[in-house]
Amino acid sequence: RGMGAHRFDHCLLMCEMNPETGVNTVADNVNFFTNVLDFHLVEQVLVGPGGAIQAAAFLACTDKPHDIAFVGAPTSGLHHVSFFLDSWHDVLKAADVMAKKKVEIDVAPTRHGITRGETIYFFDPSGNRNEVFAG
């Protein structure tokens, strides 16, 4: 009947980043989450000369691929919240449910480059981006 989401999986927050002015709230958030909340860094994207700028970071406090991610952007804000599905088959079933219920799809079923998980992005009635994710 529905998509069959089992649980909240993770969220991705956009963090203000401007290398020209030295603003990098990706790094600030990584520092906060690792030193205050005891998350651990799972993966990161480093850019610039010698990889000096932390442009994205994926952190966890569980055994999931990541619980929260931070990605540099012109402004800070919510990118998406993600809900867990069991398999690629369930992601494809979710796409069928979305089509039947006329849910606006942002990114059709695909595989993530970083975590290699299977995914589909869509918008809820409030306009927030959501994801169902397996992997």
PDB file of C-alpha atoms in Angstrom:
ATOM      1  CA  ARG A   1       0.000   0.000   0.000  1.00  0.00           C
ATOM      2  CA  GLY A   2       2.706   2.498   1.008  1.00  0.00           C
ATOM      3  CA  MET A   3       6.475   2.621   0.642  1.00  0.00           C
ATOM      4  CA  GLY A   4       7.174   0.498   3.724  1.00  0.00           C
ATOM      5  CA  ALA A   5       9.756   2.732   5.387  1.00  0.00           C
ATOM      6  CA  HIS A   6      11.139   1.044   8.524  1.00  0.00           C
ATOM      7  CA  ARG A   7      12.836   3.933  10.281  1.00  0.00           C
ATOM      8  CA  PHE A   8      14.452   7.315   9.953  1.00  0.00           C
ATOM      9  CA  ASP A   9      17.877   6.759   8.387  1.00  0.00           C
ATOM     10  CA  HIS A  10      19.767  10.063   8.127  1.00  0.00           C
ATOM     11  CA  CYS A  11      19.586  13.710   7.180  1.00  0.00           C
ATOM     12  CA  LEU A  12      21.759  15.962   5.061  1.00  0.00           C
ATOM     13  CA  LEU A  13      22.223  19.599   5.971  1.00  0.00           C
ATOM     14  CA  MET A  14      23.666  22.229   3.669  1.00  0.00           C
ATOM     15  CA  CYS A  15      26.290  24.348   5.409  1.00  0.00           C
ATOM     16  CA  GLU A  16      27.371  27.815   4.421  1.00  0.00           C
ATOM     17  CA  MET A  17      30.737  27.609   2.727  1.00  0.00           C
ATOM     18  CA  ASN A  18      32.647  30.366   0.966  1.00  0.00           C
ATOM     19  CA  PRO A  19      36.348  29.636   0.444  1.00  0.00           C
ATOM     20  CA  GLU A  20      36.985  33.237  -0.658  1.00  0.00           C
ATOM     21  CA  THR A  21      35.935  34.617   2.740  1.00  0.00           C
ATOM     22  CA  GLY A  22      37.137  31.647   4.776  1.00  0.00           C
ATOM     23  CA  VAL A  23      33.634  30.672   5.918  1.00  0.00           C
ATOM     24  CA  ASN A  24      33.284  26.897   6.198  1.00  0.00           C
ATOM     25  CA  THR A  25      30.499  25.732   8.462  1.00  0.00           C
ATOM     26  CA  VAL A  26      30.993  22.168   7.165  1.00  0.00           C
ATOM     27  CA  ALA A  27      34.218  22.026   9.161  1.00  0.00           C
ATOM     28  CA  ASP A  28      32.581  23.848  12.087  1.00  0.00           C
ATOM     29  CA  ASN A  29      29.744  21.291  12.197  1.00  0.00           C
ATOM     30  CA  VAL A  30      32.120  18.334  11.918  1.00  0.00           C
ATOM     31  CA  ASN A  31      34.085  19.746  14.844  1.00  0.00           C
ATOM     32  CA  PHE A  32      30.892  20.231  16.877  1.00  0.00           C
ATOM     33  CA  PHE A  33      29.412  16.804  16.109  1.00  0.00           C
ATOM     34  CA  THR A  34      32.667  14.932  16.761  1.00  0.00           C
ATOM     35  CA  ASN A  35      33.811  16.845  19.853  1.00  0.00           C
ATOM     36  CA  VAL A  36      30.473  17.616  21.512  1.00  0.00           C
ATOM     37  CA  LEU A  37      28.141  14.809  20.386  1.00  0.00           C
ATOM     38  CA  ASP A  38      30.759  12.030  19.935  1.00  0.00           C
ATOM     39  CA  PHE A  39      29.894  11.236  16.315  1.00  0.00           C
ATOM     40  CA  HIS A  40      32.708   9.817  14.194  1.00  0.00           C
ATOM     41  CA  LEU A  41      33.741  10.871  10.705  1.00  0.00           C
ATOM     42  CA  VAL A  42      32.931   8.167   8.149  1.00  0.00           C
ATOM     43  CA  GLU A  43      33.702   9.860   4.824  1.00  0.00           C
ATOM     44  CA  GLN A  44      34.625  13.321   3.629  1.00  0.00           C
ATOM     45  CA  VAL A  45      35.215  15.296   0.465  1.00  0.00           C
ATOM     46  CA  LEU A  46      38.295  17.519   0.498  1.00  0.00           C
ATOM     47  CA  VAL A  47      38.864  20.155  -2.190  1.00  0.00           C
ATOM     48  CA  GLY A  48      41.213  23.020  -2.958  1.00  0.00           C
ATOM     49  CA  PRO A  49      45.000  23.136  -2.897  1.00  0.00           C
ATOM     50  CA  GLY A  50      46.260  20.071  -1.075  1.00  0.00           C
ATOM     51  CA  GLY A  51      42.711  19.112  -0.086  1.00  0.00           C
ATOM     52  CA  ALA A  52      42.659  21.868   2.533  1.00  0.00           C
ATOM     53  CA  ILE A  53      38.908  22.558   2.381  1.00  0.00           C
ATOM     54  CA  GLN A  54      36.404  20.114   3.874  1.00  0.00           C
ATOM     55  CA  ALA A  55      33.517  20.454   1.387  1.00  0.00           C
ATOM     56  CA  ALA A  56      31.376  17.557   2.617  1.00  0.00           C
ATOM     57  CA  ALA A  57      31.375  15.182   5.548  1.00  0.00           C
ATOM     58  CA  PHE A  58      29.404  12.096   6.531  1.00  0.00           C
ATOM     59  CA  LEU A  59      29.229  11.265  10.244  1.00  0.00           C
ATOM     60  CA  ALA A  60      27.742   8.454  12.298  1.00  0.00           C
ATOM     61  CA  CYS A  61      26.939   7.587  15.889  1.00  0.00           C
ATOM     62  CA  THR A  62      25.521   4.159  14.954  1.00  0.00           C
ATOM     63  CA  ASP A  63      26.546   1.341  12.616  1.00  0.00           C
ATOM     64  CA  LYS A  64      24.736   2.943   9.641  1.00  0.00           C
ATOM     65  CA  PRO A  65      26.766   4.305   6.699  1.00  0.00           C
ATOM     66  CA  HIS A  66      26.007   7.779   8.122  1.00  0.00           C
ATOM     67  CA  ASP A  67      23.497   9.404  10.447  1.00  0.00           C
ATOM     68  CA  ILE A  68      24.069  12.989   9.352  1.00  0.00           C
ATOM     69  CA  ALA A  69      25.858  14.600   6.437  1.00  0.00           C
ATOM     70  CA  PHE A  70      27.049  18.150   5.867  1.00  0.00           C
ATOM     71  CA  VAL A  71      27.640  19.583   2.396  1.00  0.00           C
ATOM     72  CA  GLY A  72      28.988  23.024   1.572  1.00  0.00           C
ATOM     73  CA  ALA A  73      26.562  25.406  -0.148  1.00  0.00           C
ATOM     74  CA  PRO A  74      26.017  29.153  -0.549  1.00  0.00           C
ATOM     75  CA  THR A  75      23.515  29.089   2.354  1.00  0.00           C
ATOM     76  CA  SER A  76      22.696  26.736   5.215  1.00  0.00           C
ATOM     77  CA  GLY A  77      19.512  24.666   5.369  1.00  0.00           C
ATOM     78  CA  LEU A  78      17.888  21.273   5.102  1.00  0.00           C
ATOM     79  CA  HIS A  79      18.725  19.282   1.986  1.00  0.00           C
ATOM     80  CA  HIS A  80      16.796  16.106   2.841  1.00  0.00           C
ATOM     81  CA  VAL A  81      15.695  13.594   5.436  1.00  0.00           C
ATOM     82  CA  SER A  82      15.968   9.918   4.614  1.00  0.00           C
ATOM     83  CA  PHE A  83      13.958   6.832   5.513  1.00  0.00           C
ATOM     84  CA  PHE A  84      15.251   3.264   5.333  1.00  0.00           C
ATOM     85  CA  LEU A  85      13.950   0.563   2.998  1.00  0.00           C
ATOM     86  CA  ASP A  86      15.217  -3.025   2.807  1.00  0.00           C
ATOM     87  CA  SER A  87      16.302  -3.384  -0.818  1.00  0.00           C
ATOM     88  CA  TRP A  88      16.603  -2.018  -4.343  1.00  0.00           C
ATOM     89  CA  HIS A  89      13.319  -3.780  -5.082  1.00  0.00           C
ATOM     90  CA  ASP A  90      11.679  -1.726  -2.306  1.00  0.00           C
ATOM     91  CA  VAL A  91      13.133   1.508  -3.735  1.00  0.00           C
ATOM     92  CA  LEU A  92      11.573   0.638  -7.109  1.00  0.00           C
ATOM     93  CA  LYS A  93       8.281  -0.213  -5.385  1.00  0.00           C
ATOM     94  CA  ALA A  94       8.452   3.199  -3.670  1.00  0.00           C
ATOM     95  CA  ALA A  95       8.770   4.822  -7.111  1.00  0.00           C
ATOM     96  CA  ASP A  96       5.600   3.004  -8.190  1.00  0.00           C
ATOM     97  CA  VAL A  97       3.781   4.186  -5.046  1.00  0.00           C
ATOM     98  CA  MET A  98       4.921   7.763  -5.717  1.00  0.00           C
ATOM     99  CA  ALA A  99       3.694   7.595  -9.303  1.00  0.00           C
ATOM    100  CA  LYS A 100       0.283   6.264  -8.234  1.00  0.00           C
ATOM    101  CA  LYS A 101      -0.085   8.882  -5.494  1.00  0.00           C
ATOM    102  CA  LYS A 102       1.260  11.687  -7.730  1.00  0.00           C
ATOM    103  CA  VAL A 103       4.172  12.483  -5.410  1.00  0.00           C
ATOM    104  CA  GLU A 104       6.652  14.929  -6.945  1.00  0.00           C
ATOM    105  CA  ILE A 105       9.907  13.060  -7.613  1.00  0.00           C
ATOM    106  CA  ASP A 106      13.151  15.041  -7.457  1.00  0.00           C
ATOM    107  CA  VAL A 107      15.668  12.327  -8.418  1.00  0.00           C
ATOM    108  CA  ALA A 108      14.499   9.062  -9.980  1.00  0.00           C
ATOM    109  CA  PRO A 109      15.771   5.731  -8.592  1.00  0.00           C
ATOM    110  CA  THR A 110      19.562   5.681  -8.725  1.00  0.00           C
ATOM    111  CA  ARG A 111      22.693   4.675  -6.798  1.00  0.00           C
ATOM    112  CA  HIS A 112      24.647   7.096  -4.589  1.00  0.00           C
ATOM    113  CA  GLY A 113      28.230   7.836  -5.564  1.00  0.00           C
ATOM    114  CA  ILE A 114      29.532   8.043  -1.990  1.00  0.00           C
ATOM    115  CA  THR A 115      27.691   5.354   0.010  1.00  0.00           C
ATOM    116  CA  ARG A 116      26.660   3.268  -3.037  1.00  0.00           C
ATOM    117  CA  GLY A 117      23.173   2.962  -1.514  1.00  0.00           C
ATOM    118  CA  GLU A 118      20.068   2.863  -3.689  1.00  0.00           C
ATOM    119  CA  THR A 119      17.835   5.907  -3.490  1.00  0.00           C
ATOM    120  CA  ILE A 120      14.976   8.034  -4.730  1.00  0.00           C
ATOM    121  CA  TYR A 121      14.342  11.669  -3.724  1.00  0.00           C
ATOM    122  CA  PHE A 122      10.894  13.228  -3.542  1.00  0.00           C
ATOM    123  CA  PHE A 123       9.017  16.166  -2.029  1.00  0.00           C
ATOM    124  CA  ASP A 124       6.443  16.041   0.763  1.00  0.00           C
ATOM    125  CA  PRO A 125       3.360  18.325   0.756  1.00  0.00           C
ATOM    126  CA  SER A 126       5.338  21.036   2.616  1.00  0.00           C
ATOM    127  CA  GLY A 127       7.999  21.088  -0.100  1.00  0.00           C
ATOM    128  CA  ASN A 128      10.696  19.379   1.981  1.00  0.00           C
ATOM    129  CA  ARG A 129      12.993  17.015   0.110  1.00  0.00           C
ATOM    130  CA  ASN A 130      12.835  13.435   1.387  1.00  0.00           C
ATOM    131  CA  GLU A 131      14.612  10.242   0.410  1.00  0.00           C
ATOM    132  CA  VAL A 132      13.955   6.549   0.696  1.00  0.00           C
ATOM    133  CA  PHE A 133      17.217   4.664   0.870  1.00  0.00           C
ATOM    134  CA  ALA A 134      18.438   1.075   0.868  1.00  0.00           C
ATOM    135  CA  GLY A 135      21.997  -0.046   1.301  1.00  0.00           C
TER     136      GLY A 135
END
